[in-house]
Amino acid sequence: MGQFDMVKDFFLGISRSRISLIGGMLVTITTPFLVSYMLADTIWHIKNPYFGAAVYLALGPVFLGGLAMIFIGAFFFRGDRDVHLFTLQYLRRYFTEPDMFGRLRRNVFLIVLLTSVNFAVFSMFLYRAYHYMESTQFCGQFCHTVMAPEHTAYKNSPHSRVSCVECHIGSGADWFVKSKISGARQLLAVATGTYPTPILTPVHGLRPARDTCEECHRPELFHGDKLNVSKSFLPDEQNSVVSNVLLMKIGSAGDRAQSSHGIHWHVAPENKITYRATEYNRMVIPEVTLTQADGTVTVFRTADAEELLQETEQSGDEREMDCIDCHNRPSHVYLPPDDALDRKLSEGDIPQNLPYIKRQAMELITASYKTSNEARETISDGLNSWYKENYPQLVAEKPQLLESAVAGVVAAYAENVFPEMKVEWGTYVNHISHGPDFDIGCFRCHDDMHESPDGKVISADCNTCHTLLAIEETDPEILKTLQGQNL
Ligand code: HEC
Ligand code: HEC
Ligand code: HEC
Ligand code: HEC
Ligand code: HEC
């Protein structure tokens, strides 16, 4: 067996095992890139999602695999001479040799050093990779086309500074693990092109809002009413402005001094509301159950509830109402076409003094397009040719009016419609209100048709949720009063 030198034997073992050699090569090649990228990322917070993916999802695992191969190779390699390293026989002999202890000390030192270097690289890798996978760049931009709708809508929302994981994962190890399992499934779906278009909603595995939204918001501290003023533009020549003024009964989820009331009464701990929907989208809700703190249970049902629930597979799927049943679009806000244009007109991205722009834009953005490029070109050509034909003088005198209108209208479309992912107008409905069409929101329950055995109904009375101070009025009196002009 010759001289015992564990370190020498170790390297000899590695050099004789092909597996270890390949592993060693992989580690040597990847380490400089990995370490320098991780240092750069720590210092400068690199925002490019593809660099991150290359390093943390490809290079990193190669490095880890290389390390593992070195040891596996050395462990299993049974060559001739002193490379039975890690076999029981070798170790037994090694430790029973009388003059081994001096040598052992040196080896231990070396092993500790090597191991701590590896451990440092390894833990830094885990730490950075964890941050990368929790980053908005990774969630929102890595699978570019697939997440384009959600990421775009998110960027234009009040939550654009809240990272994806704060709503989709939240804190705690169990949801972290769950999210990584479902994340791996999603990556696979993207790699194999088997993801659904559009991406399904509602997200049935979403974490209860109590653990996410309520980390930042406290509806028990809400109080009173909130004035809600919105402007819209009519499809006439002047793009006339009309206003809605609503006093929203925001209410409170109830705290020490105040009892729960108004809109946030639903999320008070003493009012538990569960409901059963007939389909995946939770649009048709035939049965609602209210359980109060004193034990009173009230079941509200529509006349056809029995029949509807029997027909469906989902009838057993009972859900407890939380923030998401109203605020289902706190972050991915897709506006209806009318609102999308009104907003651009209000913000001045589309000039309000271009005649008929609301009407013409509405016609163009609601047409159906196969790709984003086709939409952009058709909208642009459509506006240019219509204005050149009908307002040639205006276009000649103030070309910038038409130019900025085109940009604004194209943006109104591109922020809300994604033909590549089959996200059209209205694909993702918002439940926070009650629209005239598919977006019935609150009216899924509040329709005067859900009745309890003793004849109580979930109210559709217009004053339950708001006081209507002005509806589509030009220059409403109430606004003048509020602004002090009527004094
Ligand atoms: C303020 C909280 C919040 C943030 C931040 C957030 N989301 Fe969401 N997300 C939601 C809610 C709520 C839903 C809809 C849940 C439902 O209806 O079941 C949703 C739904 C989704 C869906 C399903 C499709 C859809 O539109 O319903 C995807 C995909 C998604 N989010 C991705 C992301 C990505 C990527 C980010 C970061 C760029 C992000 N989310 C940030 C709250 C959030
Ligand atoms: C990490 C903290 C955080 C989390 C988590 C969070 N929000 Fe918010 N939310 C904010 C902040 C900050 C604002 C204020 C943004 C502003 O005014 O521009 C806000 C604003 C809002 C608003 C008012 C929006 C408006 O148009 O004025 C609503 C409604 C809301 N959040 C609901 C939710 C819901 C529902 C969830 C859970 C799905 C949630 N938030 C999760 C921080 C958070
Ligand atoms: C029954 C439906 C419903 C539920 C459930 C609900 N909200 Fe609201 N929330 C509303 C409505 C409606 C508004 C007013 C929207 C408006 O007109 O601006 C609102 C307003 C808000 C605002 C803005 C308040 C302000 O004064 O500007 C926040 C923040 C908010 N909700 C958070 C939450 C959170 C967090 C939860 C869950 C604990 C929740 N909401 C549950 C319907 C609901
Ligand atoms: C899943 C069903 C459901 C949905 C969706 C729903 N509600 Fe309710 N809501 C109820 C029930 C049940 C009651 C209690 C009815 C009763 O006891 O008279 C209620 C009561 C209320 C009340 C009266 C609370 C009080 O002070 O007693 C308000 C205000 C209200 N809802 C607002 C809204 C708004 C606004 C929306 C939409 C953003 C909405 N609700 C969506 C089920 C629902
Ligand atoms: C269950 C609660 C509830 C009931 C009942 C209700 N509304 Fe509303 N309404 C809302 C909410 C929530 C909004 C959204 C406010 C916002 O834009 O944030 C809204 C918005 C509106 C708007 C403004 C729409 C816009 O685009 O600005 C009008 C108009 C309106 N409601 C009329 C009515 C009328 C008329 C009735 C009676 C038939 C009624 N509502 C009953 C909750 C309710």
XYZ file of C-alpha atoms and ligand atoms in Angstrom:
702
model
C 0.000 0.000 0.000
C 2.996 2.293 0.310
C 2.932 5.658 2.009
C -0.324 6.884 3.414
C -1.168 10.361 2.288
C -4.830 11.042 2.180
C -4.543 14.282 0.235
C -2.340 12.754 -2.387
C -4.599 9.728 -2.565
C -7.585 11.965 -2.878
C -6.185 13.776 -5.896
C -4.908 10.527 -7.307
C -8.385 9.093 -6.887
C -9.894 12.013 -8.659
C -7.399 11.956 -11.464
C -7.947 8.267 -12.119
C -11.737 8.344 -12.071
C -13.210 9.696 -15.246
C -16.347 10.804 -13.448
C -14.330 12.818 -10.946
C -12.237 14.313 -13.726
C -15.280 15.553 -15.595
C -16.692 16.854 -12.317
C -13.457 18.656 -11.566
C -13.451 20.244 -14.974
C -17.023 21.450 -14.603
C -16.260 22.979 -11.220
C -13.087 24.665 -12.468
C -14.802 26.153 -15.490
C -17.939 27.354 -13.713
C -16.490 28.695 -10.459
C -14.932 31.924 -11.821
C -18.106 32.860 -13.729
C -20.379 31.932 -10.873
C -18.429 33.777 -8.211
C -17.853 36.914 -10.267
C -21.515 37.075 -11.361
C -22.745 36.568 -7.819
C -20.457 39.310 -6.533
C -21.608 41.660 -9.277
C -25.247 40.773 -8.587
C -24.815 41.406 -4.870
C -23.266 44.802 -5.486
C -25.179 46.117 -8.492
C -28.441 44.106 -8.403
C -28.389 43.036 -12.026
C -31.863 43.378 -13.530
C -31.549 41.248 -16.656
C -33.722 38.133 -16.165
C -31.816 36.047 -18.749
C -28.351 36.493 -17.182
C -29.888 35.486 -13.883
C -31.509 32.422 -15.401
C -28.275 31.411 -17.151
C -26.334 31.640 -13.906
C -28.790 30.442 -11.297
C -30.739 27.890 -13.311
C -27.965 26.521 -15.565
C -24.441 27.369 -14.396
C -25.251 26.872 -10.700
C -26.647 23.376 -11.041
C -23.669 22.466 -13.266
C -21.334 23.617 -10.490
C -23.233 21.636 -7.876
C -23.356 18.617 -10.170
C -19.589 18.909 -10.746
C -18.904 18.946 -7.016
C -21.076 15.901 -6.541
C -19.353 14.084 -9.404
C -15.893 14.646 -7.871
C -16.959 12.874 -4.713
C -18.994 10.176 -6.357
C -16.085 9.388 -8.666
C -13.562 9.234 -5.853
C -15.898 7.188 -3.732
C -16.760 4.529 -6.226
C -13.542 4.388 -8.155
C -11.709 1.162 -7.524
C -8.466 1.366 -9.442
C -5.211 -0.393 -8.640
C -2.878 0.923 -5.924
C -3.704 3.375 -3.181
C -6.901 4.837 -4.570
C -9.378 2.801 -2.617
C -10.082 6.074 -1.012
C -13.244 6.197 1.073
C -13.578 2.465 1.147
C -13.983 1.141 4.654
C -10.833 -0.892 4.238
C -8.749 2.158 3.373
C -10.093 4.196 6.235
C -9.620 1.407 8.740
C -6.023 1.032 7.728
C -5.483 4.745 7.642
C -6.647 5.282 11.159
C -4.884 2.261 12.628
C -1.471 3.256 11.250
C 0.597 4.384 14.276
C 2.303 7.533 12.919
C -0.770 8.858 11.210
C -1.854 11.464 13.710
C 0.660 14.150 12.767
C -0.277 13.821 9.156
C -3.940 13.751 10.035
C -3.737 17.198 11.609
C -2.360 18.704 8.421
C -5.018 16.964 6.371
C -7.801 18.085 8.623
C -6.587 21.638 8.198
C -6.620 21.295 4.430
C -10.014 19.635 4.394
C -11.518 22.331 6.595
C -10.090 25.015 4.330
C -11.357 23.422 1.114
C -14.715 22.689 2.639
C -15.205 26.234 3.869
C -14.362 27.652 0.457
C -16.891 25.309 -1.109
C -19.381 26.046 1.600
C -19.008 29.785 1.090
C -19.545 29.517 -2.661
C -22.375 27.084 -2.061
C -24.258 29.183 0.486
C -23.743 32.357 -1.480
C -25.154 30.525 -4.454
C -28.239 29.367 -2.527
C -28.806 32.852 -1.126
C -28.511 34.640 -4.472
C -30.475 31.962 -6.329
C -33.260 32.290 -3.753
C -33.398 36.056 -4.272
C -33.329 35.653 -7.997
C -36.250 33.233 -8.005
C -38.260 35.569 -5.784
C -37.552 38.574 -7.977
C -40.104 40.354 -10.108
C -37.709 40.020 -13.077
C -37.779 36.247 -12.828
C -41.534 35.913 -12.184
C -42.573 38.612 -14.619
C -40.033 38.697 -17.409
C -38.230 35.410 -17.749
C -41.082 33.690 -19.598
C -41.557 36.833 -21.564
C -44.585 36.166 -23.781
C -46.349 34.023 -21.233
C -46.251 36.561 -18.402
C -46.456 39.669 -20.612
C -50.129 40.386 -19.796
C -49.750 40.024 -16.014
C -46.443 41.865 -15.897
C -47.668 44.766 -18.036
C -50.885 45.159 -16.051
C -48.895 44.920 -12.817
C -46.504 47.674 -13.870
C -49.453 50.031 -14.429
C -51.114 49.236 -11.104
C -50.908 50.763 -7.627
C -48.946 47.659 -6.575
C -46.118 48.038 -9.088
C -43.632 48.365 -6.206
C -44.924 45.270 -4.400
C -43.081 42.182 -5.568
C -44.995 39.274 -7.113
C -44.120 36.958 -4.235
C -45.667 39.164 -1.560
C -49.119 38.369 -2.949
C -48.459 35.008 -4.563
C -46.371 33.349 -1.873
C -46.207 35.422 1.305
C -44.082 34.463 4.297
C -43.479 31.056 5.854
C -41.711 27.887 4.746
C -44.754 25.814 3.779
C -45.966 28.252 1.122
C -42.410 28.720 -0.091
C -42.116 24.988 -0.745
C -45.576 24.832 -2.335
C -44.670 27.696 -4.636
C -41.424 26.045 -5.733
C -43.224 22.825 -6.585
C -45.863 24.629 -8.603
C -43.131 26.874 -10.071
C -41.225 23.860 -11.350
C -44.428 22.576 -12.947
C -44.965 25.957 -14.587
C -41.408 26.115 -15.958
C -41.938 22.688 -17.458
C -45.204 23.824 -19.016
C -43.448 26.800 -20.569
C -40.545 24.679 -21.808
C -42.906 22.182 -23.427
C -45.426 24.776 -24.612
C -48.290 23.173 -22.700
C -49.431 26.220 -20.743
C -53.015 27.388 -21.237
C -53.806 30.588 -23.158
C -55.050 32.667 -21.529
C -53.498 31.705 -18.185
C -56.319 30.434 -16.002
C -57.987 32.583 -13.400
C -59.053 32.572 -10.632
C -55.952 30.975 -9.186
C -57.488 28.160 -7.171
C -54.265 27.534 -5.250
C -53.886 31.191 -4.245
C -52.924 31.746 -0.635
C -55.784 33.113 1.517
C -55.669 36.909 1.428
C -55.477 37.083 5.221
C -51.831 36.026 4.995
C -50.859 38.304 2.118
C -52.955 41.468 1.681
C -53.404 41.852 5.417
C -49.652 41.989 5.939
C -49.938 45.528 4.554
C -53.630 46.510 4.764
C -55.847 46.578 7.848
C -59.533 46.847 6.932
C -60.437 46.925 10.631
C -58.923 50.392 10.685
C -60.835 51.659 7.658
C -63.671 53.977 8.489
C -66.245 56.240 6.961
C -67.063 56.919 3.344
C -64.794 57.686 0.446
C -65.520 60.100 -2.340
C -65.001 58.559 -5.722
C -64.932 60.963 -8.680
C -64.408 59.610 -12.172
C -64.422 61.291 -15.547
C -65.499 59.817 -18.823
C -65.583 61.099 -22.379
C -68.518 60.890 -24.772
C -68.149 59.765 -28.403
C -69.179 63.170 -29.805
C -67.202 65.708 -31.809
C -65.968 67.569 -28.678
C -65.200 64.380 -26.710
C -67.414 65.948 -24.011
C -66.489 65.227 -20.421
C -69.027 63.851 -17.950
C -68.450 62.925 -14.306
C -69.625 60.304 -11.856
C -69.519 61.222 -8.213
C -70.076 58.395 -5.749
C -69.764 58.289 -2.003
C -68.490 54.754 -1.347
C -69.479 53.205 1.977
C -66.010 51.778 2.606
C -66.971 50.925 6.169
C -64.780 48.819 8.389
C -64.009 45.271 9.360
C -64.596 46.377 12.961
C -62.110 47.082 15.685
C -62.237 47.793 19.415
C -64.256 50.999 19.157
C -66.324 50.441 16.029
C -68.446 47.536 14.887
C -68.103 46.150 11.394
C -70.207 47.882 8.785
C -70.363 48.895 5.140
C -68.362 47.281 2.382
C -65.604 45.821 4.579
C -68.174 44.226 6.856
C -67.582 41.016 4.812
C -64.034 40.572 6.073
C -64.728 41.143 9.767
C -63.660 38.106 11.814
C -67.203 37.740 13.207
C -68.801 37.436 9.747
C -67.791 34.317 7.911
C -69.190 34.126 4.401
C -68.812 31.021 2.320
C -70.283 30.352 -1.082
C -70.651 27.706 -3.728
C -70.096 28.493 -7.391
C -71.137 26.368 -10.342
C -68.021 26.738 -12.458
C -64.280 27.310 -12.320
C -64.610 31.055 -12.838
C -66.918 31.560 -9.833
C -69.209 33.780 -11.889
C -72.463 31.974 -11.030
C -73.045 31.749 -7.298
C -76.346 30.061 -6.388
C -75.683 29.689 -2.658
C -74.167 31.951 -0.009
C -73.853 31.065 3.681
C -73.332 33.629 6.413
C -72.097 32.351 9.777
C -72.033 34.970 12.532
C -70.107 35.011 15.781
C -73.180 34.160 17.861
C -73.609 30.982 15.839
C -76.460 32.195 13.626
C -76.258 30.582 10.201
C -78.153 32.138 7.305
C -78.213 30.434 3.918
C -79.142 32.581 0.926
C -80.135 30.705 -2.218
C -81.429 31.569 -5.649
C -84.666 29.881 -6.792
C -82.754 27.549 -9.138
C -79.892 26.821 -6.725
C -80.778 23.170 -6.118
C -80.902 22.391 -9.813
C -77.738 24.350 -10.689
C -75.663 22.829 -7.923
C -76.755 19.303 -8.725
C -75.718 19.679 -12.366
C -72.183 20.768 -11.632
C -69.073 18.957 -10.609
C -67.921 21.925 -8.578
C -70.908 21.874 -6.251
C -68.750 20.584 -3.434
C -66.243 23.372 -3.903
C -67.095 25.756 -1.088
C -64.987 28.875 -0.740
C -64.603 31.300 2.123
C -64.936 34.852 0.905
C -61.890 37.092 1.364
C -60.372 40.224 -0.202
C -59.856 38.502 -3.562
C -63.568 37.919 -4.121
C -63.903 41.672 -4.643
C -60.315 42.841 -5.211
C -59.441 40.131 -7.722
C -57.515 42.666 -9.828
C -55.531 44.686 -7.308
C -52.442 44.295 -9.395
C -53.329 42.845 -12.780
C -55.724 45.589 -13.764
C -57.074 45.112 -17.265
C -59.380 47.988 -18.135
C -62.414 47.753 -20.405
C -61.826 49.663 -23.698
C -63.975 52.621 -22.662
C -62.068 53.128 -19.394
C -58.684 52.545 -21.027
C -59.328 55.443 -23.438
C -60.879 57.660 -20.740
C -57.774 57.268 -18.653
C -55.426 58.151 -21.524
C -57.626 61.159 -22.358
C -57.659 62.301 -18.703
C -53.918 61.977 -18.412
C -53.403 63.894 -21.645
C -51.719 61.022 -23.483
C -54.514 61.325 -26.028
C -55.288 64.984 -26.806
C -58.828 65.913 -25.736
C -59.104 68.561 -28.449
C -58.825 66.203 -31.400
C -62.413 65.968 -32.733
C -64.114 62.559 -32.456
C -60.991 60.880 -31.116
C -62.943 58.911 -28.481
C -65.337 57.533 -31.094
C -62.685 56.706 -33.709
C -60.318 55.181 -31.184
C -63.064 53.050 -29.647
C -63.918 51.613 -33.059
C -60.301 50.724 -33.812
C -59.252 49.231 -30.485
C -62.300 47.009 -30.141
C -61.714 45.330 -33.513
C -60.125 41.904 -33.350
C -56.443 41.427 -34.230
C -54.274 38.351 -34.543
C -51.002 39.861 -33.318
C -49.872 42.937 -31.394
C -48.016 44.161 -34.466
C -51.059 43.894 -36.672
C -53.041 45.848 -34.054
C -50.449 48.587 -33.833
C -50.264 49.017 -37.610
C -54.008 48.880 -38.238
C -54.809 51.340 -35.441
C -52.117 53.723 -36.630
C -53.137 53.513 -40.313
C -56.824 53.754 -39.397
C -56.447 56.973 -37.415
C -54.058 58.550 -39.929
C -56.271 57.934 -42.929
C -59.527 58.938 -41.186
C -58.157 62.269 -39.967
C -56.406 63.038 -43.254
C -59.689 62.516 -45.037
C -62.002 64.289 -42.578
C -59.806 66.949 -40.959
C -57.051 67.589 -43.542
C -56.509 71.164 -42.398
C -56.120 70.264 -38.732
C -53.668 67.494 -39.557
C -51.630 69.858 -41.726
C -51.547 72.608 -39.085
C -51.033 70.490 -35.967
C -49.518 67.181 -36.978
C -48.373 66.526 -33.400
C -52.028 66.195 -32.260
C -52.576 63.192 -34.457
C -49.144 61.790 -33.688
C -49.657 61.763 -29.947
C -53.219 60.473 -30.350
C -51.878 57.498 -32.307
C -49.303 56.759 -29.607
C -51.909 57.055 -26.844
C -54.501 54.876 -28.549
C -51.937 52.214 -29.416
C -50.814 52.201 -25.770
C -54.414 51.924 -24.511
C -54.693 48.761 -26.588
C -51.245 47.321 -25.835
C -51.606 47.703 -22.061
C -54.789 45.662 -21.974
C -54.956 43.256 -24.896
C -52.416 40.525 -25.674
C -53.498 38.555 -28.749
C -50.507 36.179 -28.445
C -51.787 35.006 -25.048
C -55.455 35.236 -26.075
C -56.066 37.984 -23.536
C -58.841 40.052 -25.127
C -61.023 42.834 -23.755
C -62.930 41.277 -20.885
C -60.945 38.036 -20.642
C -60.068 38.912 -17.033
C -63.108 40.497 -15.409
C -62.834 42.770 -12.401
C -65.242 42.021 -9.526
C -64.811 45.304 -7.676
C -67.829 46.961 -9.295
C -70.834 45.945 -11.355
C -70.610 46.687 -15.038
C -73.279 46.610 -17.681
C -72.028 43.417 -19.328
C -70.178 40.352 -18.117
C -68.476 42.169 -15.224
C -71.343 41.855 -12.754
C -68.991 41.802 -9.716
C -70.983 42.484 -6.520
C -74.224 41.553 -8.306
C -73.132 37.910 -8.365
C -74.604 37.910 -4.837
C -76.272 41.318 -4.444
C -79.142 40.845 -6.875
C -82.211 40.696 -4.576
C -82.595 37.082 -5.806
C -80.534 35.284 -3.150
C -83.103 34.625 -0.457
C -82.916 33.058 2.994
C -85.732 30.757 4.290
C -87.105 33.652 6.373
C -87.273 35.919 3.349
C -84.129 38.057 3.755
C -82.307 38.889 0.512
C -78.757 40.011 -0.294
C -79.619 43.556 -1.203
C -79.302 45.205 -4.628
C -80.566 48.503 -3.230
C -78.447 51.224 -4.822
C -77.772 52.805 -1.444
C -76.357 49.686 0.183
C -72.863 50.335 -1.101
C -72.768 53.937 -2.229
C -74.660 57.184 -2.426
C -74.945 58.247 -6.050
C -74.222 61.967 -6.032
C -73.945 62.493 -9.778
C -74.159 60.107 -12.714
C -72.714 61.122 -16.084
C -73.307 64.803 -15.468
C -71.530 67.615 -17.244
C -70.260 69.901 -14.509
C -72.102 68.330 -11.559
C -73.485 70.691 -8.906
C -72.084 68.491 -6.153
C -68.514 68.959 -7.401
C -69.005 72.731 -7.543
C -70.252 72.621 -3.969
C -67.312 70.536 -2.841
C -64.912 72.860 -4.586
C -66.490 75.844 -2.875
C -67.860 77.443 -6.060
C -71.436 77.571 -4.781
C -70.685 79.602 -1.703
C -51.017 43.022 -4.982
C -50.928 41.591 -5.113
C -50.325 40.961 -6.359
C -49.089 41.202 -6.909
C -48.029 42.169 -6.453
C -48.971 40.298 -8.043
N -50.118 39.551 -8.178
Fe -50.481 38.147 -9.603
N -52.395 37.960 -8.931
C -52.906 38.567 -7.794
C -54.300 38.226 -7.665
C -55.220 38.693 -6.551
C -54.623 37.386 -8.773
C -55.963 36.810 -9.174
C -56.391 35.798 -8.212
C -57.725 35.219 -8.499
O -58.604 35.845 -9.104
O -57.860 34.088 -8.071
C -53.390 37.214 -9.530
C -53.277 36.413 -10.675
C -52.097 36.166 -11.339
C -51.948 35.241 -12.445
C -53.055 34.392 -13.066
C -53.671 35.069 -14.254
C -54.547 36.230 -13.892
O -54.300 37.346 -14.396
O -55.473 36.064 -13.087
C -50.626 35.281 -12.814
C -49.980 34.489 -13.926
C -49.956 36.229 -11.951
N -50.872 36.750 -11.057
C -48.599 36.552 -12.025
C -48.011 37.600 -11.313
C -46.676 38.118 -11.574
C -45.721 37.570 -12.618
C -46.476 39.155 -10.709
C -45.253 40.071 -10.587
C -44.818 40.709 -11.829
C -47.674 39.280 -9.890
N -48.573 38.322 -10.295
C -47.849 40.224 -8.882
C -52.226 39.402 -6.938
C -50.963 39.921 -7.160
C -46.251 44.666 0.491
C -47.404 45.444 0.833
C -48.714 45.221 0.108
C -49.360 44.032 -0.102
C -48.902 42.622 0.243
C -50.626 44.374 -0.713
N -50.720 45.726 -0.885
Fe -52.336 46.763 -1.523
N -51.290 48.498 -1.480
C -50.018 48.625 -0.974
C -49.597 50.002 -1.117
C -48.256 50.571 -0.677
C -50.681 50.696 -1.730
C -50.768 52.168 -2.077
C -50.308 52.395 -3.487
C -50.522 53.818 -3.925
O -51.268 54.552 -3.304
O -49.949 54.178 -4.967
C -51.735 49.718 -1.919
C -52.974 50.029 -2.458
C -54.062 49.155 -2.453
C -55.418 49.484 -2.807
C -55.919 50.858 -3.239
C -55.710 50.922 -4.719
C -56.143 52.206 -5.354
O -56.571 52.119 -6.514
O -56.021 53.262 -4.735
C -56.163 48.336 -2.708
C -57.641 48.174 -3.012
C -55.256 47.272 -2.303
N -54.005 47.804 -2.149
C -55.645 45.969 -2.118
C -54.729 44.912 -1.893
C -55.073 43.520 -1.935
C -56.457 42.975 -2.237
C -53.938 42.815 -1.655
C -53.753 41.303 -1.592
C -53.982 40.577 -2.811
C -52.879 43.782 -1.418
N -53.395 45.039 -1.587
C -51.580 43.455 -1.060
C -49.255 47.631 -0.401
C -49.566 46.283 -0.403
C -67.217 42.966 -0.537
C -66.145 43.344 -1.366
C -64.822 43.702 -0.711
C -64.055 42.924 0.121
C -64.348 41.497 0.582
C -62.884 43.684 0.447
N -62.959 44.919 -0.166
Fe -61.584 46.414 -0.020
N -62.810 47.648 -1.119
C -63.993 47.254 -1.718
C -64.544 48.387 -2.430
C -65.814 48.380 -3.272
C -63.666 49.474 -2.222
C -63.816 50.893 -2.749
C -63.261 51.008 -4.108
C -63.297 52.421 -4.592
O -64.354 52.898 -4.945
O -62.237 53.036 -4.621
C -62.575 48.971 -1.378
C -61.485 49.727 -0.952
C -60.335 49.164 -0.388
C -59.104 49.871 -0.143
C -58.866 51.338 -0.402
C -59.408 52.072 0.794
C -59.347 53.551 0.706
O -59.771 54.175 1.691
O -58.912 54.082 -0.324
C -58.211 48.965 0.371
C -56.777 49.231 0.772
C -58.894 47.698 0.473
N -60.180 47.871 0.016
C -58.323 46.543 0.962
C -59.034 45.379 1.238
C -58.462 44.222 1.900
C -57.042 44.095 2.357
C -59.458 43.309 1.999
C -59.401 41.923 2.632
C -59.064 41.889 4.018
C -60.639 43.875 1.372
N -60.336 45.144 0.933
C -61.844 43.233 1.233
C -64.582 46.021 -1.661
C -64.131 44.960 -0.889
C -70.208 35.963 -2.243
C -71.338 36.836 -2.101
C -71.125 38.320 -1.969
C -70.422 39.146 -2.826
C -69.656 38.776 -4.106
C -70.570 40.476 -2.312
N -71.299 40.466 -1.160
Fe -71.839 42.089 -0.010
N -72.874 40.888 1.237
C -73.016 39.515 1.122
C -73.862 39.026 2.184
C -74.265 37.577 2.421
C -74.247 40.146 2.956
C -75.157 40.167 4.170
C -76.592 40.270 3.740
C -77.526 40.431 4.915
O -77.285 39.876 5.966
O -78.483 41.183 4.752
C -73.608 41.297 2.338
C -73.717 42.604 2.807
C -73.142 43.708 2.224
C -73.239 45.053 2.736
C -73.983 45.475 3.998
C -73.061 45.302 5.196
C -73.633 45.807 6.483
O -73.250 46.910 6.913
O -74.476 45.117 7.037
C -72.518 45.854 1.893
C -72.300 47.347 2.007
C -71.983 45.015 0.843
N -72.379 43.726 1.083
C -71.187 45.458 -0.225
C -70.681 44.640 -1.229
C -69.902 45.122 -2.356
C -69.538 46.560 -2.614
C -69.597 44.048 -3.112
C -68.812 44.008 -4.412
C -67.552 44.731 -4.476
C -70.154 42.892 -2.457
N -70.799 43.275 -1.329
C -70.016 41.599 -2.927
C -72.439 38.710 0.149
C -71.674 39.160 -0.918
C -73.402 45.531 -3.501
C -72.957 46.867 -3.641
C -73.556 47.743 -4.735
C -74.879 47.880 -5.064
C -76.075 47.205 -4.460
C -74.924 48.841 -6.157
N -73.650 49.271 -6.461
Fe -73.123 50.634 -7.860
N -71.173 50.338 -7.462
C -70.688 49.499 -6.481
C -69.264 49.521 -6.520
C -68.331 48.714 -5.622
C -68.898 50.403 -7.551
C -67.477 50.703 -8.036
C -66.916 51.970 -7.522
C -65.534 52.105 -8.137
O -65.439 52.426 -9.309
O -64.580 51.882 -7.455
C -70.135 50.902 -8.118
C -70.187 51.811 -9.167
C -71.372 52.324 -9.672
C -71.438 53.326 -10.710
C -70.267 54.003 -11.371
C -69.752 53.191 -12.482
C -68.539 53.823 -13.065
O -68.070 53.257 -14.053
O -68.027 54.812 -12.546
C -72.759 53.569 -10.937
C -73.359 54.514 -11.954
C -73.518 52.708 -10.055
N -72.641 51.975 -9.299
C -74.869 52.667 -10.013
C -75.599 51.781 -9.214
C -77.040 51.691 -9.235
C -77.938 52.520 -10.104
C -77.380 50.730 -8.324
C -78.784 50.219 -7.976
C -79.431 49.520 -9.037
C -76.166 50.220 -7.742
N -75.096 50.889 -8.324
C -76.085 49.248 -6.774
C -71.405 48.742 -5.605
C -72.790 48.606 -5.606
